[in-house]
Each structure stands twice: as C-alpha cells, then as structure tokens.
Amino acid sequence: MKERRIELAERAAEVREALAGAARRAGRAPGDITLVAVSKFHPASDVRALAGAGQADFGENYVQEAQAKREELADLGLNWHFIGGLQSNKARFVAGNFCLVHSVDSRKLAQALHKKASELGVVQDILIQVNIACEEQKSGITEENLIPLAEEVMGMGGVRLVGLMTLPPFFDDPARARPVFARLRELRDALEGRLGHRLPHLSMGMTGDFVPAVEEGATLVRIGTRIFGARPRRI
Ligand SMILES: *Cc1c(COP(=O)(O)O)cnc(C)c1O
C-alpha cells in the first residue's frame, strides 16, 4: 500500500490541477480560489500529513471534533474553517478559533458569534449560508430572508460579513448544480449593491460539483472525499 502521506499529497495535487483548469477556462486566476480540504471524520494524522504537503486550509463540521484536531495540530498554524451546521449555544466555541465560519444562517447565531468575538476583542469573519433550492432538510436561510439577516449582521461589530455559501442538492450530473451556483453569485452581487459593502467570497463546490462552481465564481471550494477518500462513518 502506498504511504498515506504520498497518497494524500497526490490526490490534493490532482484536485489543485482540476481547479486550476476550471479557473483558466472561466478566465479566472487559479490563485483566486482557495481549496478548503474538508477533514471531518478523518484523523488528525491525515491533516498533519496533508499539511506537510503544503495544504493550509481545512474545513470541519463538528465543534468537538474540530476542537480536538485544532489542539493536536496547534503547532502547524493551519487555517481552520467552520463549515457545518452550528447551534447558537455552541457559537462560543467557534468565535475566534476559525478563520471563517461558512454556515451562519440565523440572527441568533450571528448574535452569539458577535457576542463571543466582542468579548475576545476579535472580529470573526463569516459567510451567510443560503438554501437556494429551499430543501427542507438543509440548513441555510431562504433568499427572502437574506437581505434582512445581512443588514442585521452589518450592525454587529464582532462579525464581518465577507460573502455567501451554499450547499446545493445532490445531483448525479454536476451540471445541474450550475444554476444554483449562478444564483448565489447573483444574490451576492445584488447584496453588495444593497449594503454598499464588498462581499468577495463565494463558498461553493464540493467533490462532485466543484468544476461548475469555479466556473460560476467560487472563491472557496470545500472538498473532502476527492482528497481523503470515503468518510469512515464516524470517529
Ligand atoms: C462534508 C462537506 C463537504 C465535503 O463534501 P465532499 O463531497 O466529501 O467533498 C463540503 N461542504 C460541507 C458543508 C460539508 O458538510
């Protein structure tokens, strides 16, 4: 069996190449897209191995799991992204510990992050997660609620809104996710005008659909399976 370190480095390099190709086809600079390696359910040893190959940004979904990895890997100075559903009563464990929270979907959560960040004397960068296809089981706010939430967030000094995130429905054909990604970009453009505030980031695209996401303007892609392989059920 190939050494895990080499396997991970090779897979990440393949993803980077595919990302760069999609960026060039769309007339974009590959350097404008950050690959967030989604390490949920994978061991800290995998993160360490991939960090050794130059990967700096990692995404986690669960507060406790993320905290354990952050502690174990504190020597590496990684950029941790919180990408999972977050209850406002756990926001205090997240504010100030992640470079970006991708999944803000309520006033209550934004308020809790703002409060904790303010106590710590930091500003927490956030994205608002939009549920574009209005799927019942998915988190994210609906399009109608985006402007009111964004306006409220703009008044909270402990958080800084830097863009939007979406998680489209699963499609067998990734091309079907493209309209969802295009819609997120339109919403971002409209919101920038409305708020008079730059929103540089669009977090969209995963293992199955990152190519259309990059073509539609993603600046952050969240990729797990394509790099780490299938997720063990839970650790
Ligand atoms: C797990 C997860 C990913 C990564 O998905 P893959 O299909 O394994 O690339 C991306 N984004 C979010 C929000 C996730 O929960």
Short mmCIF file of C-alpha atoms and ligand atoms in Angstrom, two decimals:
data_model
loop_
_atom_site.label_atom_id
_atom_site.label_comp_id
_atom_site.label_asym_id
_atom_site.label_seq_id
_atom_site.Cartn_x
_atom_site.Cartn_y
_atom_site.Cartn_z
CA MET A 1 0.00 0.00 0.00
CA LYS A 2 1.19 3.44 -0.86
CA GLU A 3 2.17 5.56 2.06
CA ARG A 4 -0.82 7.65 3.16
CA ARG A 5 1.20 10.87 3.10
CA ILE A 6 2.05 10.37 -0.57
CA GLU A 7 -1.45 9.31 -1.48
CA LEU A 8 -2.96 12.43 0.12
CA ALA A 9 -0.39 14.73 -1.48
CA GLU A 10 -1.07 13.21 -4.91
CA ARG A 11 -4.84 13.50 -4.58
CA ALA A 12 -4.64 17.10 -3.40
CA ALA A 13 -2.34 17.89 -6.33
CA GLU A 14 -4.89 16.37 -8.74
CA VAL A 15 -7.65 18.49 -7.23
CA ARG A 16 -5.49 21.62 -7.49
CA GLU A 17 -4.82 20.86 -11.14
CA ALA A 18 -8.52 20.35 -11.87
CA LEU A 19 -9.33 23.59 -10.02
CA ALA A 20 -6.68 25.49 -11.97
CA GLY A 21 -8.06 24.09 -15.25
CA ALA A 22 -11.61 25.14 -14.38
CA ALA A 23 -10.37 28.59 -13.35
CA ARG A 24 -8.46 29.14 -16.60
CA ARG A 25 -11.42 28.01 -18.71
CA ALA A 26 -13.51 30.60 -16.90
CA GLY A 27 -10.87 33.31 -17.44
CA ARG A 28 -10.03 33.39 -13.74
CA ALA A 29 -6.72 33.26 -11.91
CA PRO A 30 -6.22 29.90 -10.17
CA GLY A 31 -4.72 31.77 -7.21
CA ASP A 32 -8.09 33.41 -6.52
CA ILE A 33 -9.58 30.09 -5.40
CA THR A 34 -8.80 28.60 -2.00
CA LEU A 35 -9.02 24.85 -1.63
CA VAL A 36 -10.53 24.02 1.76
CA ALA A 37 -9.75 20.37 2.50
CA VAL A 38 -12.74 19.00 4.41
CA SER A 39 -11.31 16.69 7.05
CA LYS A 40 -14.43 15.76 9.03
CA PHE A 41 -14.35 12.16 10.31
CA HIS A 42 -10.76 11.78 9.10
CA PRO A 43 -7.99 11.55 11.68
CA ALA A 44 -5.68 14.37 12.71
CA SER A 45 -2.81 12.31 11.30
CA ASP A 46 -4.29 12.77 7.80
CA VAL A 47 -4.49 16.51 8.33
CA ARG A 48 -0.89 16.60 9.50
CA ALA A 49 0.22 14.58 6.50
CA LEU A 50 -1.58 16.84 4.04
CA ALA A 51 -0.35 19.98 5.80
CA GLY A 52 3.15 18.61 5.22
CA ALA A 53 2.40 18.69 1.50
CA GLY A 54 1.56 22.41 1.71
CA GLN A 55 -2.21 22.38 2.32
CA ALA A 56 -3.05 25.22 4.73
CA ASP A 57 -6.86 25.43 4.80
CA PHE A 58 -9.02 22.74 6.43
CA GLY A 59 -12.77 22.55 6.97
CA GLU A 60 -14.55 20.91 9.89
CA ASN A 61 -18.26 20.43 10.65
CA TYR A 62 -18.44 19.45 14.31
CA VAL A 63 -17.38 21.59 17.25
CA GLN A 64 -15.87 18.85 19.43
CA GLU A 65 -14.07 17.06 16.62
CA ALA A 66 -12.67 20.35 15.32
CA GLN A 67 -11.51 21.39 18.78
CA ALA A 68 -9.63 18.12 19.31
CA LYS A 69 -7.85 18.46 15.95
CA ARG A 70 -7.05 22.13 16.46
CA GLU A 71 -5.41 21.30 19.78
CA GLU A 72 -3.49 18.33 18.46
CA LEU A 73 -2.26 20.26 15.42
CA ALA A 74 -1.75 23.65 17.05
CA ASP A 75 1.94 23.61 16.09
CA LEU A 76 1.06 23.76 12.38
CA GLY A 77 -0.66 27.17 12.33
CA LEU A 78 -3.40 25.97 9.96
CA ASN A 79 -6.38 27.99 8.73
CA TRP A 80 -9.48 26.28 10.13
CA HIS A 81 -12.87 26.84 8.51
CA PHE A 82 -16.12 26.01 10.28
CA ILE A 83 -18.47 24.70 7.57
CA GLY A 84 -21.13 22.69 9.43
CA GLY A 85 -24.48 23.47 10.94
CA LEU A 86 -23.91 25.36 14.18
CA GLN A 87 -26.25 25.82 17.11
CA SER A 88 -26.04 29.25 18.67
CA ASN A 89 -25.33 27.74 22.10
CA LYS A 90 -22.06 26.35 20.68
CA ALA A 91 -21.03 29.55 18.93
CA ARG A 92 -18.78 30.48 21.84
CA PHE A 93 -16.50 27.57 21.00
CA VAL A 94 -16.20 28.72 17.41
CA ALA A 95 -15.80 32.52 17.53
CA GLY A 96 -12.15 33.46 17.37
CA ASN A 97 -10.99 29.89 16.69
CA PHE A 98 -11.73 29.68 12.96
CA CYS A 99 -10.55 31.97 10.17
CA LEU A 100 -14.02 31.80 8.62
CA VAL A 101 -17.45 30.50 9.64
CA HIS A 102 -19.21 29.49 6.40
CA SER A 103 -22.57 28.48 7.84
CA VAL A 104 -24.27 31.44 9.51
CA ASP A 105 -27.98 31.04 8.91
CA SER A 106 -29.79 32.91 11.66
CA ARG A 107 -29.78 36.17 13.56
CA LYS A 108 -29.42 34.22 16.80
CA LEU A 109 -26.24 32.50 15.62
CA ALA A 110 -24.75 35.72 14.22
CA GLN A 111 -25.54 37.44 17.51
CA ALA A 112 -23.87 34.68 19.54
CA LEU A 113 -20.71 34.81 17.38
CA HIS A 114 -20.69 38.60 17.63
CA LYS A 115 -21.00 38.49 21.40
CA LYS A 116 -18.19 35.99 21.93
CA ALA A 117 -15.88 37.67 19.39
CA SER A 118 -16.51 41.03 21.07
CA GLU A 119 -15.60 39.55 24.47
CA LEU A 120 -12.39 38.22 22.96
CA GLY A 121 -11.67 41.53 21.26
CA VAL A 122 -11.58 39.96 17.79
CA VAL A 123 -13.67 40.23 14.64
CA GLN A 124 -14.96 36.91 13.30
CA ASP A 125 -15.22 36.65 9.52
CA ILE A 126 -18.44 34.95 8.42
CA LEU A 127 -20.42 33.90 5.37
CA ILE A 128 -24.20 33.63 5.28
CA GLN A 129 -25.38 30.21 4.10
CA VAL A 130 -28.25 30.42 1.62
CA ASN A 131 -30.56 27.50 0.94
CA ILE A 132 -31.20 28.24 -2.71
CA ALA A 133 -33.17 25.17 -3.65
CA CYS A 134 -35.26 25.53 -0.43
CA GLU A 135 -34.66 21.96 0.62
CA GLU A 136 -36.45 21.20 3.86
CA GLN A 137 -33.69 19.19 5.49
CA LYS A 138 -30.82 21.55 4.67
CA SER A 139 -29.67 24.45 6.74
CA GLY A 140 -29.27 27.91 5.30
CA ILE A 141 -31.68 30.80 5.09
CA THR A 142 -34.10 31.34 2.26
CA GLU A 143 -33.48 34.01 -0.35
CA GLU A 144 -36.23 36.27 1.07
CA ASN A 145 -34.51 36.30 4.44
CA LEU A 146 -31.03 37.05 3.11
CA ILE A 147 -31.23 40.85 2.96
CA PRO A 148 -32.79 41.29 6.44
CA LEU A 149 -30.19 38.98 8.00
CA ALA A 150 -27.30 40.62 6.15
CA GLU A 151 -28.47 44.06 7.24
CA GLU A 152 -28.62 42.97 10.87
CA VAL A 153 -25.21 41.35 10.69
CA MET A 154 -23.74 44.57 9.31
CA GLY A 155 -24.66 46.22 12.60
CA MET A 156 -22.76 43.65 14.69
CA GLY A 157 -19.18 44.79 15.28
CA GLY A 158 -17.89 41.38 16.34
CA VAL A 159 -18.57 39.76 12.98
CA ARG A 160 -17.57 40.78 9.46
CA LEU A 161 -19.66 39.53 6.55
CA VAL A 162 -17.35 38.59 3.66
CA GLY A 163 -19.65 36.62 1.36
CA LEU A 164 -22.13 33.78 0.89
CA MET A 165 -22.10 29.99 0.98
CA THR A 166 -24.42 27.36 -0.45
CA LEU A 167 -24.77 23.60 -0.41
CA PRO A 168 -26.79 22.55 -3.46
CA PRO A 169 -28.93 19.41 -3.61
CA PHE A 170 -27.08 16.27 -4.64
CA PHE A 171 -27.30 15.78 -8.41
CA ASP A 172 -25.90 12.81 -10.32
CA ASP A 173 -25.00 15.26 -13.04
CA PRO A 174 -22.94 18.14 -11.57
CA ALA A 175 -24.02 20.40 -14.44
CA ARG A 176 -27.41 20.57 -12.75
CA ALA A 177 -25.87 22.37 -9.77
CA ARG A 178 -24.64 25.20 -12.02
CA PRO A 179 -27.85 27.31 -11.83
CA VAL A 180 -27.67 27.13 -8.02
CA PHE A 181 -24.08 28.46 -8.11
CA ALA A 182 -25.00 31.15 -10.64
CA ARG A 183 -27.88 32.20 -8.38
CA LEU A 184 -25.60 32.54 -5.35
CA ARG A 185 -23.34 34.84 -7.37
CA GLU A 186 -26.34 36.97 -8.45
CA LEU A 187 -27.52 37.20 -4.86
CA ARG A 188 -24.04 38.25 -3.76
CA ASP A 189 -23.81 40.92 -6.47
CA ALA A 190 -27.23 42.32 -5.55
CA LEU A 191 -26.42 42.26 -1.84
CA GLU A 192 -23.14 44.11 -2.36
CA GLY A 193 -25.05 46.90 -4.09
CA ARG A 194 -27.68 46.98 -1.40
CA LEU A 195 -25.23 47.04 1.52
CA GLY A 196 -22.56 49.16 -0.17
CA HIS A 197 -20.06 46.65 1.22
CA ARG A 198 -17.72 44.30 -0.65
CA LEU A 199 -18.53 40.59 -0.36
CA PRO A 200 -15.52 38.97 -2.03
CA HIS A 201 -16.23 35.35 -1.14
CA LEU A 202 -18.44 32.65 -2.57
CA SER A 203 -18.06 29.28 -0.82
CA MET A 204 -19.48 26.72 -3.20
CA GLY A 205 -18.44 23.44 -4.79
CA MET A 206 -17.59 20.05 -3.28
CA THR A 207 -16.14 16.81 -4.60
CA GLY A 208 -18.94 16.20 -7.09
CA ASP A 209 -19.54 19.69 -8.40
CA PHE A 210 -16.51 21.92 -7.92
CA VAL A 211 -15.92 22.45 -11.64
CA PRO A 212 -19.20 24.28 -12.37
CA ALA A 213 -18.80 26.09 -9.01
CA VAL A 214 -15.41 27.50 -10.05
CA GLU A 215 -16.77 28.42 -13.46
CA GLU A 216 -19.56 30.35 -11.71
CA GLY A 217 -17.20 32.27 -9.43
CA ALA A 218 -16.41 30.20 -6.32
CA THR A 219 -13.52 31.63 -4.28
CA LEU A 220 -13.60 28.83 -1.69
CA VAL A 221 -14.25 25.21 -2.60
CA ARG A 222 -14.85 22.64 0.14
CA ILE A 223 -13.53 19.26 -0.90
CA GLY A 224 -13.40 16.16 1.27
CA THR A 225 -13.95 12.82 -0.44
CA ARG A 226 -11.85 13.54 -3.52
CA ILE A 227 -8.82 14.14 -1.29
CA PHE A 228 -9.28 11.92 1.77
CA GLY A 229 -11.40 9.15 0.26
CA ALA A 230 -14.74 7.95 1.61
CA ARG A 231 -15.51 9.07 5.15
CA PRO A 232 -15.46 6.45 7.87
CA ARG A 233 -18.95 6.53 9.38
CA ARG A 234 -17.91 8.43 12.48
CA ILE A 235 -14.90 8.69 14.69
C1 LIG B 1 -18.78 17.23 4.10
C2 LIG B 1 -18.94 18.56 3.46
C3 LIG B 1 -18.22 18.92 2.31
C4 LIG B 1 -17.27 17.98 1.58
O1 LIG B 1 -18.01 17.10 0.79
P1 LIG B 1 -17.30 16.09 -0.23
O2 LIG B 1 -18.41 15.67 -1.11
O3 LIG B 1 -16.75 14.97 0.58
O4 LIG B 1 -16.26 16.83 -0.96
C5 LIG B 1 -18.36 20.21 1.83
N1 LIG B 1 -19.19 21.10 2.42
C6 LIG B 1 -19.91 20.80 3.51
C7 LIG B 1 -20.81 21.82 4.10
C8 LIG B 1 -19.82 19.52 4.05
O5 LIG B 1 -20.56 19.21 5.12
#
